[in-house]
mmCIF file of C-alpha atoms in Angstrom:
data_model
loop_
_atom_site.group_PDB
_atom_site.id
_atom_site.type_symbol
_atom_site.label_atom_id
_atom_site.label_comp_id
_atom_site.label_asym_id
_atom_site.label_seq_id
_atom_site.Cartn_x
_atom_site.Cartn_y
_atom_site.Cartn_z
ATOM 1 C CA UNK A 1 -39.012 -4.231 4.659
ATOM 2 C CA UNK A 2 -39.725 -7.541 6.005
ATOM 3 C CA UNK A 3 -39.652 -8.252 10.013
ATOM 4 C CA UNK A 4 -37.180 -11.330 10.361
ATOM 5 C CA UNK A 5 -37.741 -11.135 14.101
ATOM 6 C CA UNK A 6 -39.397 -14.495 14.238
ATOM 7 C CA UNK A 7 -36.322 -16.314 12.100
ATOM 8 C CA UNK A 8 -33.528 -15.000 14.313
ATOM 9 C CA UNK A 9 -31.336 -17.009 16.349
ATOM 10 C CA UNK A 10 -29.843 -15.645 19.553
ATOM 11 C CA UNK A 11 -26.106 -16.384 20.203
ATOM 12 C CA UNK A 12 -25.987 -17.595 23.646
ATOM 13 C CA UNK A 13 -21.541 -19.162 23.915
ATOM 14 C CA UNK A 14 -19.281 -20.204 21.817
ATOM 15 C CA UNK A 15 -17.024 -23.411 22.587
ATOM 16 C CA UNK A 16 -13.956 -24.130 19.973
ATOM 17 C CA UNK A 17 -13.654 -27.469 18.716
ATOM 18 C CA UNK A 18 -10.452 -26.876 16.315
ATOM 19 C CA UNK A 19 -7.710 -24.491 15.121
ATOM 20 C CA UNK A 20 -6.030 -26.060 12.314
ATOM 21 C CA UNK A 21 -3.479 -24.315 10.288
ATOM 22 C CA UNK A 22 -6.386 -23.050 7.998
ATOM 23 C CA UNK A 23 -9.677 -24.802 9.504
ATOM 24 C CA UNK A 24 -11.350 -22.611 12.897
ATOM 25 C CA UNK A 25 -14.155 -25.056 13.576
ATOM 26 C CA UNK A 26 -16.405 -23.276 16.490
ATOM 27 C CA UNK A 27 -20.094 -24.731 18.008
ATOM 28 C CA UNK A 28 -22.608 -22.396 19.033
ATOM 29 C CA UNK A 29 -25.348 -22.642 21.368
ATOM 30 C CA UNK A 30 -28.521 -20.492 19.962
ATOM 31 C CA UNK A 31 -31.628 -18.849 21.750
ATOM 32 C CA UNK A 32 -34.099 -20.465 18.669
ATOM 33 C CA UNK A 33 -37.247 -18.242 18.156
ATOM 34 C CA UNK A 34 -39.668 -19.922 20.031
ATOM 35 C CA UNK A 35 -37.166 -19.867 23.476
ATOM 36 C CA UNK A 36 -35.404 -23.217 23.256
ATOM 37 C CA UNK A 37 -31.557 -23.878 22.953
ATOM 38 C CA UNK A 38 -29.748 -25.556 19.969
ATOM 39 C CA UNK A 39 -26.091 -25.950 19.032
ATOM 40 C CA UNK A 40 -24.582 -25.006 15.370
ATOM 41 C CA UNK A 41 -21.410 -25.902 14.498
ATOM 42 C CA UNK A 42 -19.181 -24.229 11.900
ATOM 43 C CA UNK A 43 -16.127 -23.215 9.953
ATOM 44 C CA UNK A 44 -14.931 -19.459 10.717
ATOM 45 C CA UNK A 45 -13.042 -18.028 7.431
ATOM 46 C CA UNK A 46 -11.707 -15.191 6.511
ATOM 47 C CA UNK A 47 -12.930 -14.372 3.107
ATOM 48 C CA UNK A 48 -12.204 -15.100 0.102
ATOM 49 C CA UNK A 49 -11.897 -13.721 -3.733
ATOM 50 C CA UNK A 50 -12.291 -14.980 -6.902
ATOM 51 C CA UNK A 51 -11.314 -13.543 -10.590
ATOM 52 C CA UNK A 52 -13.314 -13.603 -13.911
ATOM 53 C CA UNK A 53 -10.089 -12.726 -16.177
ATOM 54 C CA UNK A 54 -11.097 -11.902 -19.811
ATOM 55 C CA UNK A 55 -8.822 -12.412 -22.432
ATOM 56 C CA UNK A 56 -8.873 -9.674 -25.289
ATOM 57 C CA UNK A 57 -10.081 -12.731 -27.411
ATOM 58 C CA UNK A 58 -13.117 -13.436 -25.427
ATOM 59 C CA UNK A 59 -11.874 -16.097 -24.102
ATOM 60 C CA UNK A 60 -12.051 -16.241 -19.981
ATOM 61 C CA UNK A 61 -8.840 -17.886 -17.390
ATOM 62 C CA UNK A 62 -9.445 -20.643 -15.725
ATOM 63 C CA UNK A 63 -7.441 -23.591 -13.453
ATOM 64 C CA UNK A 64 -7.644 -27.161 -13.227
ATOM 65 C CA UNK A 65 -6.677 -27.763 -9.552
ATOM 66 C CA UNK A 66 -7.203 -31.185 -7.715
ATOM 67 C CA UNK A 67 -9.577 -30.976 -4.667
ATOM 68 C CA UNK A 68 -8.688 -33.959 -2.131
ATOM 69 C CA UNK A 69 -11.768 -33.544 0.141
ATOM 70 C CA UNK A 70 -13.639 -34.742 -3.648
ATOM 71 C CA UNK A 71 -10.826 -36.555 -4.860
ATOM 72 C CA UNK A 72 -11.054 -34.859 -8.291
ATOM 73 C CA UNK A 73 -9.832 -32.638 -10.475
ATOM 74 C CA UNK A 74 -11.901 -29.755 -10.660
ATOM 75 C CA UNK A 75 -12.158 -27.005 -12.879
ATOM 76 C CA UNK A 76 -12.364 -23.199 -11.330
ATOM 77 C CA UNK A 77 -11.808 -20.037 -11.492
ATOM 78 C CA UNK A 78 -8.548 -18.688 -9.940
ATOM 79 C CA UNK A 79 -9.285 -17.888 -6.199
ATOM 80 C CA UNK A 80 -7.852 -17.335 -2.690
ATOM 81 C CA UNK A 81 -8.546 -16.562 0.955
ATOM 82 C CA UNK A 82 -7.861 -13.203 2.309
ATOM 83 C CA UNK A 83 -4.719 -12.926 4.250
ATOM 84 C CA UNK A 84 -4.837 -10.660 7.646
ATOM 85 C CA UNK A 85 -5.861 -7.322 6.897
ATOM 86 C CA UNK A 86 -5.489 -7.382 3.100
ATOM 87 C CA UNK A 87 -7.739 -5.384 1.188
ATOM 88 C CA UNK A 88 -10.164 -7.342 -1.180
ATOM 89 C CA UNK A 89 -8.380 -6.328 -4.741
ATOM 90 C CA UNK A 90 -5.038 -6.544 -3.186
ATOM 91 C CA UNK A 91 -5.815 -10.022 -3.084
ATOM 92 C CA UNK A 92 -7.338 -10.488 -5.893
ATOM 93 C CA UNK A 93 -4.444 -9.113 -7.847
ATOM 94 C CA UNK A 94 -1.959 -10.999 -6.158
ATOM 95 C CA UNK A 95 -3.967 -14.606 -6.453
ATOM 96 C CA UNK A 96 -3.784 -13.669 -10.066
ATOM 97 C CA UNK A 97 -0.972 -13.220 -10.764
ATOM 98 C CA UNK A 98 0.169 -15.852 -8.206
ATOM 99 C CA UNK A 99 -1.672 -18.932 -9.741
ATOM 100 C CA UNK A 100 -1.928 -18.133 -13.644
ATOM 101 C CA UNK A 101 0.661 -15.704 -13.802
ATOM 102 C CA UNK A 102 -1.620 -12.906 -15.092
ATOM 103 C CA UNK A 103 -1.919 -9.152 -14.260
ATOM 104 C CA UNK A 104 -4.990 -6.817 -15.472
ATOM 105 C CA UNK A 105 -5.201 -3.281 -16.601
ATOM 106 C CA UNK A 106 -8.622 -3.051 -15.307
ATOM 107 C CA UNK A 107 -10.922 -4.029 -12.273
ATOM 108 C CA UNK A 108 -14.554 -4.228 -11.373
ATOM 109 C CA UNK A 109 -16.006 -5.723 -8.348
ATOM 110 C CA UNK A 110 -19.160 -7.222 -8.886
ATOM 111 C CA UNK A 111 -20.370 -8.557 -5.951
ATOM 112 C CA UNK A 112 -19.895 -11.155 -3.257
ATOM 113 C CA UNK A 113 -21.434 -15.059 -2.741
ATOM 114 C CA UNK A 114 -21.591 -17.296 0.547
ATOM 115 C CA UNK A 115 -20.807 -20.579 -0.940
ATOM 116 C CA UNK A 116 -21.643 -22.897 2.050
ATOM 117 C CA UNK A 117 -24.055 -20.612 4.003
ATOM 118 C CA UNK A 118 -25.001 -23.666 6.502
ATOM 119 C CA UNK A 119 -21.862 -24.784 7.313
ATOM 120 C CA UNK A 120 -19.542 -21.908 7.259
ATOM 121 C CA UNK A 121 -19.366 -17.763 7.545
ATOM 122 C CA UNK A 122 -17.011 -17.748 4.370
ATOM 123 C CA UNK A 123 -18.006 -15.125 1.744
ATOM 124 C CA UNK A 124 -16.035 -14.709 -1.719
ATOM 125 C CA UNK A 125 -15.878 -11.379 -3.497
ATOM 126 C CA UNK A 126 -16.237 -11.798 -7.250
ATOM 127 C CA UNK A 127 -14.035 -9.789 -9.244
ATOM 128 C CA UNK A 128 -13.491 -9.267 -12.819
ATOM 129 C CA UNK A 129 -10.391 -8.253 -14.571
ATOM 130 C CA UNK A 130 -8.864 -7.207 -18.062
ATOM 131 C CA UNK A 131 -6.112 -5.598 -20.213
ATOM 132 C CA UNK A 132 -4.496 -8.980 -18.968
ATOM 133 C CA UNK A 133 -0.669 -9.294 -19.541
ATOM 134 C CA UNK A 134 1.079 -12.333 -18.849
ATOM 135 C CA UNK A 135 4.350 -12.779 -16.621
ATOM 136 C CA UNK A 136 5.457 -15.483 -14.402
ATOM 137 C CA UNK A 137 3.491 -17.232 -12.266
ATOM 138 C CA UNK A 138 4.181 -17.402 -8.431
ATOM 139 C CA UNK A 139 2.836 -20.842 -6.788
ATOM 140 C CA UNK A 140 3.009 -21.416 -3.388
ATOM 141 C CA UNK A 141 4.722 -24.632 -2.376
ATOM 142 C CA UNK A 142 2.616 -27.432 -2.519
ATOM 143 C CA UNK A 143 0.552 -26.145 -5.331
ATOM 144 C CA UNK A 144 -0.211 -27.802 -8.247
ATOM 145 C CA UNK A 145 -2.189 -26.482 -11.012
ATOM 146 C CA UNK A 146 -3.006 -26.145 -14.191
ATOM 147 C CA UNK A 147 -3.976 -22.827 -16.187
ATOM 148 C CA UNK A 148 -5.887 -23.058 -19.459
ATOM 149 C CA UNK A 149 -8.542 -20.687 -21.092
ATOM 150 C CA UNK A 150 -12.227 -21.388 -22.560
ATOM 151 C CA UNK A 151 -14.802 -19.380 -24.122
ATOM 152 C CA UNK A 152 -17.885 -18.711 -22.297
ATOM 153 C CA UNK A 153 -19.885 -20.555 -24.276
ATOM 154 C CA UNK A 154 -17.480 -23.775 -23.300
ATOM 155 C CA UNK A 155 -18.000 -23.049 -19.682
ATOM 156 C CA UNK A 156 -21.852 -22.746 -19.483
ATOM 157 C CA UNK A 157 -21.439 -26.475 -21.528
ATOM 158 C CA UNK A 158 -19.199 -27.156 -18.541
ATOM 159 C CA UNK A 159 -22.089 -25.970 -15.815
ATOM 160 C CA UNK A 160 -25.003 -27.289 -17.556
ATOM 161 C CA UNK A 161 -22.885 -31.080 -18.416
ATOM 162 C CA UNK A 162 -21.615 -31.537 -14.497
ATOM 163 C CA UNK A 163 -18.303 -30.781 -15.692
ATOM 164 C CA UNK A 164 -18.047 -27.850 -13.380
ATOM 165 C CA UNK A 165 -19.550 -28.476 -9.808
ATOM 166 C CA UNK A 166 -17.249 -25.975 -8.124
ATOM 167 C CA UNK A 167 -19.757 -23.226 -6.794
ATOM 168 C CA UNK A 168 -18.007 -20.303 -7.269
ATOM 169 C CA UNK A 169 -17.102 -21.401 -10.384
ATOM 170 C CA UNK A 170 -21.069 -21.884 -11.355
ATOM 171 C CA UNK A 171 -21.771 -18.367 -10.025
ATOM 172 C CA UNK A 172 -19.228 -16.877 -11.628
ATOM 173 C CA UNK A 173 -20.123 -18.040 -15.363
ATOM 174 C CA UNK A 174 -23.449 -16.660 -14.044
ATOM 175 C CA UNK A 175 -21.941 -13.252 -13.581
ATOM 176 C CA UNK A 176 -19.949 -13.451 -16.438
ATOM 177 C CA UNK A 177 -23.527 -14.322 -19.107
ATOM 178 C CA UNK A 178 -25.222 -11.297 -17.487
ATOM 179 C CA UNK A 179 -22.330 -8.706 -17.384
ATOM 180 C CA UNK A 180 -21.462 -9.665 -21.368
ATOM 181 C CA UNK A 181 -25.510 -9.811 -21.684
ATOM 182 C CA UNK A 182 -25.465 -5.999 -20.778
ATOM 183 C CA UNK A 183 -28.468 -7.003 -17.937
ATOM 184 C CA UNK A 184 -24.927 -6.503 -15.503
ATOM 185 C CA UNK A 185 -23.263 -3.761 -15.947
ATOM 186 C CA UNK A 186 -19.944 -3.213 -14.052
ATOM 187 C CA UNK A 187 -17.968 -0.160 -12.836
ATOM 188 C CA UNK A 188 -14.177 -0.889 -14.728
ATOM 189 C CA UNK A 189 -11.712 1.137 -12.859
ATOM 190 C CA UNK A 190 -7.427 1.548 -13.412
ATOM 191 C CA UNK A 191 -5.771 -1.212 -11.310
ATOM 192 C CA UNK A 192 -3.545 0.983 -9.820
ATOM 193 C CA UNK A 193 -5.953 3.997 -8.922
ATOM 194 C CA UNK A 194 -8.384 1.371 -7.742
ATOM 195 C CA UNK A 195 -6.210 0.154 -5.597
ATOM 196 C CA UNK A 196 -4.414 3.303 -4.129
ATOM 197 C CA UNK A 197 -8.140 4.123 -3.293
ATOM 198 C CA UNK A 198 -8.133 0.937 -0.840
ATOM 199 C CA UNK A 199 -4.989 1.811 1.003
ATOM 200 C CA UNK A 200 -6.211 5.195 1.496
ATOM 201 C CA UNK A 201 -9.474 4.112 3.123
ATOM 202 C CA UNK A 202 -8.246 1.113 4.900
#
């Protein structure tokens, strides 16, 4: 195992510079590795989810959503912060069914990315889901967006064209070549068992 000792920063205070309704925007003052002090500044989050949903066709769910800190439309996966306490699938079911308006049969979580590791502690869990069914969606107010579905193959053009910048969104089609690839494989569970088996250990 490697000895990170001499890459470690030292947390030394913490002085808040906002607390919006959803930014928390703290600076720190770091002990660096060679004994001098240095400030970082960054977001707090809560986590995050986001949901590979497979169609029995293939094809995969996706969302056109615009973005206004890029003024653009951008294409995504469906996704969602965590709210207080909620267990990671419990979200990811509900921003499901939420924002496209689908449920799933079955779950598999496949691992978890840090989209903006310099600027922010947020980490999304990547989920994938199928069996979908589709119901009603349930968007919040204020949101506006669009739900459509794509083959894989149309998403990687997406990635490798610039069509898709959204991180997650690039990770996830990553995920999504490697688990159909068979280099991937994922543990499928029942929704429902899966998720009385988070209550029970939360």
């Amino acid at each position: 195992m490697n000895d990170d000792s001499h890459l470690i920063e030292t947390p030394l205070l913490r002085t808040e510079l906002l607390r919006g309704n959803f930014l928390h925007v703290v600076r720190d003052t770091v002990r660096l590795p060679n004994g001098a002090e240095a400030t970082r500044e960054y977001v707090l989050h809560p986590g995050a989810v986001m949901v590979i949903g497979l169609l029995d066709d293939g094809r995969v769910v996706l969302e056109r959503q615009f973005r206004h800190p890029m003024q653009s439309v951008m294409i995504e996966f469906p996704a969602g912060k965590l709210d207080e306490g909620e267990d990671s699938l419990m979200c990811a079911q509900r921003e499901l069914l939420e924002e496209t308006g689908y449920s799933a049969r079955e779950w598999a979580c496949a691992g978890r990315l840090a989209p903006t590791v310099a600027y922010s502690d947020e980490t999304i869990d990547i989920w994938f889901a199928r069996g979908l069914s589709l119901g009603e969606r349930q968007l919040d107010d204020g949101e506006f967006l669009d739900v459509f579905t794509a083959t894989p193959a149309e998403l990687r053009a997406w990635c490798f064209s610039g069509e898709v910048i959204d991180s997650k969104t690039l990770i996830g089609s990553m995920w999504l070549q490697n688990v159909q690839s068979g280099e991937w494989p994922l543990a499928w569970k029942d929704a429902a068992t899966s998720l009385l088996a988070g209550q029970s250990s939360s």
